[in-house]
């Protein structure tokens, strides 16, 4: 018997996702597998902001397919092979996929699975969904491809959504790549404290307290050279207004806009767009999938930093497949610190 989720209702382009958008059901899978297939037991699943786009019939992206009403949802996942009829996979292998079904047990085509080496992440398999996976790649390649960070250039980086899965890594990687000052923006005092005390940020701003513009001006007296943007909206407008001439925005995400019917990336307000153009600030859409030729080397770099203790990793783990809807809702509301993970089985 397996359990899987599908939509109880489907959101339009405007709307806030809730746990009740998903339904738990029982079903059965085949007793036997075919040549090329493997039977896997799910260990970990990932819930991420981009999944909100998959709740619309039109995802707004040519690389994301919408989830189908009353079909099994899917996303990043990790599992262990329990039976194999694929030449390159054996019982006991740990594997991952970007399109892992939200099930406790599944029969998958082995050719679409990537074998994992637990030793690369000190045995923390879930890291392959975050710091050593697509999240870490997004942070690292975003900074390298769009941030124009140079050692010795005395650059200041600001990260919004800084305590989230990508932001918490991006600030640390910005430092490792050469930024002299890193300032994070997050939504609670606890998050801000973790950023500074645990992850090496120079400072952090709780955007729910005080005047963000004034705090940013005080903490970045020389202006902002690189902005790793995870949120969009008013916070990003405030940061952009304090960016320097010829500075760079890494357009990673716009989570504050995902529940609204707006194009991606959302247009800037006229006064902020004027600042961007006058100061020659780059703001180009960044898609990590366009840089997969650099994936292997980049993952190895991330794993090396993890092993050396240079990249601190935080996870918020929810136990049980039945709670994945609530985990998704919490993540969309900023309830996570670091990567949001759902632990399905041990």
PDB file of C-alpha atoms in Angstrom, residues 189-317:
ATOM      1  CA  UNK A 189      14.844  37.794  15.362  1.00  0.00           C
ATOM      2  CA  UNK A 190      15.683  34.093  15.615  1.00  0.00           C
ATOM      3  CA  UNK A 191      16.480  33.915  11.907  1.00  0.00           C
ATOM      4  CA  UNK A 192      18.598  37.050  12.077  1.00  0.00           C
ATOM      5  CA  UNK A 193      20.534  35.665  15.041  1.00  0.00           C
ATOM      6  CA  UNK A 194      21.260  32.396  13.222  1.00  0.00           C
ATOM      7  CA  UNK A 195      22.461  34.252  10.139  1.00  0.00           C
ATOM      8  CA  UNK A 196      24.997  36.258  12.128  1.00  0.00           C
ATOM      9  CA  UNK A 197      26.076  33.808  14.820  1.00  0.00           C
ATOM     10  CA  UNK A 198      26.016  30.564  12.857  1.00  0.00           C
ATOM     11  CA  UNK A 199      26.334  31.411   9.179  1.00  0.00           C
ATOM     12  CA  UNK A 200      28.811  34.251   9.258  1.00  0.00           C
ATOM     13  CA  UNK A 201      26.680  37.115   7.950  1.00  0.00           C
ATOM     14  CA  UNK A 202      28.012  40.483   9.092  1.00  0.00           C
ATOM     15  CA  UNK A 203      24.532  41.666  10.002  1.00  0.00           C
ATOM     16  CA  UNK A 204      20.873  40.844   9.511  1.00  0.00           C
ATOM     17  CA  UNK A 205      17.706  42.940   9.342  1.00  0.00           C
ATOM     18  CA  UNK A 206      14.331  41.820  10.634  1.00  0.00           C
ATOM     19  CA  UNK A 207      12.109  43.426   8.007  1.00  0.00           C
ATOM     20  CA  UNK A 208       9.104  43.186  10.334  1.00  0.00           C
ATOM     21  CA  UNK A 209      10.773  45.545  12.798  1.00  0.00           C
ATOM     22  CA  UNK A 210      11.808  49.129  12.272  1.00  0.00           C
ATOM     23  CA  UNK A 211      12.609  50.926   9.039  1.00  0.00           C
ATOM     24  CA  UNK A 212      14.351  48.621   6.573  1.00  0.00           C
ATOM     25  CA  UNK A 213      15.692  51.456   4.414  1.00  0.00           C
ATOM     26  CA  UNK A 214      17.281  53.189   7.410  1.00  0.00           C
ATOM     27  CA  UNK A 215      18.795  49.951   8.724  1.00  0.00           C
ATOM     28  CA  UNK A 216      20.114  49.059   5.295  1.00  0.00           C
ATOM     29  CA  UNK A 217      21.714  52.473   4.922  1.00  0.00           C
ATOM     30  CA  UNK A 218      23.388  52.103   8.298  1.00  0.00           C
ATOM     31  CA  UNK A 219      24.633  48.548   7.666  1.00  0.00           C
ATOM     32  CA  UNK A 220      25.747  49.178   4.070  1.00  0.00           C
ATOM     33  CA  UNK A 221      27.289  52.670   4.245  1.00  0.00           C
ATOM     34  CA  UNK A 222      29.070  52.166   0.931  1.00  0.00           C
ATOM     35  CA  UNK A 223      25.910  51.059  -0.830  1.00  0.00           C
ATOM     36  CA  UNK A 224      25.009  47.633  -2.223  1.00  0.00           C
ATOM     37  CA  UNK A 225      27.053  46.007  -4.984  1.00  0.00           C
ATOM     38  CA  UNK A 226      25.355  42.609  -5.253  1.00  0.00           C
ATOM     39  CA  UNK A 227      21.754  41.777  -4.357  1.00  0.00           C
ATOM     40  CA  UNK A 228      20.657  38.131  -4.149  1.00  0.00           C
ATOM     41  CA  UNK A 229      16.909  38.561  -4.557  1.00  0.00           C
ATOM     42  CA  UNK A 230      14.659  35.774  -3.284  1.00  0.00           C
ATOM     43  CA  UNK A 231      11.524  37.755  -2.467  1.00  0.00           C
ATOM     44  CA  UNK A 232      10.745  40.688  -4.784  1.00  0.00           C
ATOM     45  CA  UNK A 233       8.149  43.263  -3.776  1.00  0.00           C
ATOM     46  CA  UNK A 234       8.689  46.147  -1.378  1.00  0.00           C
ATOM     47  CA  UNK A 235      11.826  44.699   0.193  1.00  0.00           C
ATOM     48  CA  UNK A 236      13.548  44.409  -3.165  1.00  0.00           C
ATOM     49  CA  UNK A 237      12.475  47.923  -4.131  1.00  0.00           C
ATOM     50  CA  UNK A 238      14.099  49.188  -0.931  1.00  0.00           C
ATOM     51  CA  UNK A 239      17.348  47.355  -1.630  1.00  0.00           C
ATOM     52  CA  UNK A 240      17.516  48.439  -5.274  1.00  0.00           C
ATOM     53  CA  UNK A 241      17.131  52.079  -4.240  1.00  0.00           C
ATOM     54  CA  UNK A 242      20.430  51.742  -2.328  1.00  0.00           C
ATOM     55  CA  UNK A 243      22.406  49.882  -4.991  1.00  0.00           C
ATOM     56  CA  UNK A 244      25.532  51.338  -6.517  1.00  0.00           C
ATOM     57  CA  UNK A 245      26.352  52.265 -10.092  1.00  0.00           C
ATOM     58  CA  UNK A 246      27.047  49.166 -12.247  1.00  0.00           C
ATOM     59  CA  UNK A 247      25.846  46.812  -9.505  1.00  0.00           C
ATOM     60  CA  UNK A 248      24.127  43.466 -10.001  1.00  0.00           C
ATOM     61  CA  UNK A 249      20.858  41.789  -8.992  1.00  0.00           C
ATOM     62  CA  UNK A 250      20.806  37.988  -8.911  1.00  0.00           C
ATOM     63  CA  UNK A 251      17.156  37.340  -9.715  1.00  0.00           C
ATOM     64  CA  UNK A 252      16.679  34.014  -7.953  1.00  0.00           C
ATOM     65  CA  UNK A 253      13.083  34.130  -6.724  1.00  0.00           C
ATOM     66  CA  UNK A 254      10.120  36.404  -6.044  1.00  0.00           C
ATOM     67  CA  UNK A 255       8.226  34.506  -3.369  1.00  0.00           C
ATOM     68  CA  UNK A 256       6.255  37.576  -2.254  1.00  0.00           C
ATOM     69  CA  UNK A 257       4.685  37.649  -5.731  1.00  0.00           C
ATOM     70  CA  UNK A 258       3.957  33.964  -6.358  1.00  0.00           C
ATOM     71  CA  UNK A 259       0.367  34.120  -5.102  1.00  0.00           C
ATOM     72  CA  UNK A 260      -0.448  36.993  -7.470  1.00  0.00           C
ATOM     73  CA  UNK A 261      -1.342  37.078 -11.149  1.00  0.00           C
ATOM     74  CA  UNK A 262       1.792  38.835 -12.386  1.00  0.00           C
ATOM     75  CA  UNK A 263       4.387  37.888 -15.018  1.00  0.00           C
ATOM     76  CA  UNK A 264       7.772  36.543 -14.028  1.00  0.00           C
ATOM     77  CA  UNK A 265       9.952  38.334 -13.322  1.00  0.00           C
ATOM     78  CA  UNK A 266       7.470  40.895 -12.005  1.00  0.00           C
ATOM     79  CA  UNK A 267       7.975  44.397 -13.424  1.00  0.00           C
ATOM     80  CA  UNK A 268       9.530  46.978 -11.138  1.00  0.00           C
ATOM     81  CA  UNK A 269       7.592  50.097 -10.093  1.00  0.00           C
ATOM     82  CA  UNK A 270       8.410  53.019 -12.450  1.00  0.00           C
ATOM     83  CA  UNK A 271      10.546  54.897  -9.903  1.00  0.00           C
ATOM     84  CA  UNK A 272      12.600  51.786  -9.088  1.00  0.00           C
ATOM     85  CA  UNK A 273      12.943  50.871 -12.762  1.00  0.00           C
ATOM     86  CA  UNK A 274      14.275  54.398 -13.359  1.00  0.00           C
ATOM     87  CA  UNK A 275      16.932  53.865 -10.659  1.00  0.00           C
ATOM     88  CA  UNK A 276      17.861  50.536 -12.179  1.00  0.00           C
ATOM     89  CA  UNK A 277      18.369  52.012 -15.630  1.00  0.00           C
ATOM     90  CA  UNK A 278      20.132  55.180 -14.505  1.00  0.00           C
ATOM     91  CA  UNK A 279      22.609  53.213 -12.374  1.00  0.00           C
ATOM     92  CA  UNK A 280      23.077  50.478 -14.974  1.00  0.00           C
ATOM     93  CA  UNK A 281      22.023  47.763 -12.523  1.00  0.00           C
ATOM     94  CA  UNK A 282      21.762  44.346 -14.155  1.00  0.00           C
ATOM     95  CA  UNK A 283      18.578  42.412 -13.423  1.00  0.00           C
ATOM     96  CA  UNK A 284      18.432  39.337 -15.606  1.00  0.00           C
ATOM     97  CA  UNK A 285      16.328  36.238 -15.062  1.00  0.00           C
ATOM     98  CA  UNK A 286      18.482  33.436 -13.685  1.00  0.00           C
ATOM     99  CA  UNK A 287      17.640  29.790 -14.323  1.00  0.00           C
ATOM    100  CA  UNK A 288      20.072  27.246 -12.927  1.00  0.00           C
ATOM    101  CA  UNK A 289      18.947  24.635 -15.469  1.00  0.00           C
ATOM    102  CA  UNK A 290      20.725  26.687 -18.144  1.00  0.00           C
ATOM    103  CA  UNK A 291      24.073  25.882 -16.522  1.00  0.00           C
ATOM    104  CA  UNK A 292      23.876  22.127 -16.080  1.00  0.00           C
ATOM    105  CA  UNK A 293      27.210  21.703 -17.881  1.00  0.00           C
ATOM    106  CA  UNK A 294      28.706  23.102 -14.674  1.00  0.00           C
ATOM    107  CA  UNK A 295      26.654  20.903 -12.355  1.00  0.00           C
ATOM    108  CA  UNK A 296      29.189  18.192 -11.524  1.00  0.00           C
ATOM    109  CA  UNK A 297      32.068  20.510 -10.677  1.00  0.00           C
ATOM    110  CA  UNK A 298      29.768  22.823  -8.737  1.00  0.00           C
ATOM    111  CA  UNK A 299      28.259  20.004  -6.634  1.00  0.00           C
ATOM    112  CA  UNK A 300      31.750  18.782  -5.792  1.00  0.00           C
ATOM    113  CA  UNK A 301      32.673  22.308  -4.687  1.00  0.00           C
ATOM    114  CA  UNK A 302      29.584  22.511  -2.483  1.00  0.00           C
ATOM    115  CA  UNK A 303      30.322  19.108  -0.957  1.00  0.00           C
ATOM    116  CA  UNK A 304      33.913  20.117  -0.261  1.00  0.00           C
ATOM    117  CA  UNK A 305      32.769  23.248   1.575  1.00  0.00           C
ATOM    118  CA  UNK A 306      30.292  21.155   3.586  1.00  0.00           C
ATOM    119  CA  UNK A 307      32.971  18.622   4.536  1.00  0.00           C
ATOM    120  CA  UNK A 308      35.366  21.408   5.518  1.00  0.00           C
ATOM    121  CA  UNK A 309      32.723  23.130   7.633  1.00  0.00           C
ATOM    122  CA  UNK A 310      32.862  26.267   5.489  1.00  0.00           C
ATOM    123  CA  UNK A 311      29.219  25.935   4.434  1.00  0.00           C
ATOM    124  CA  UNK A 312      26.807  25.644   7.345  1.00  0.00           C
ATOM    125  CA  UNK A 313      23.568  23.839   6.541  1.00  0.00           C
ATOM    126  CA  UNK A 314      20.219  24.267   8.242  1.00  0.00           C
ATOM    127  CA  UNK A 315      17.125  22.139   7.653  1.00  0.00           C
ATOM    128  CA  UNK A 316      13.561  22.248   8.899  1.00  0.00           C
ATOM    129  CA  UNK A 317      12.327  18.653   8.886  1.00  0.00           C
TER     130      UNK A 317
END
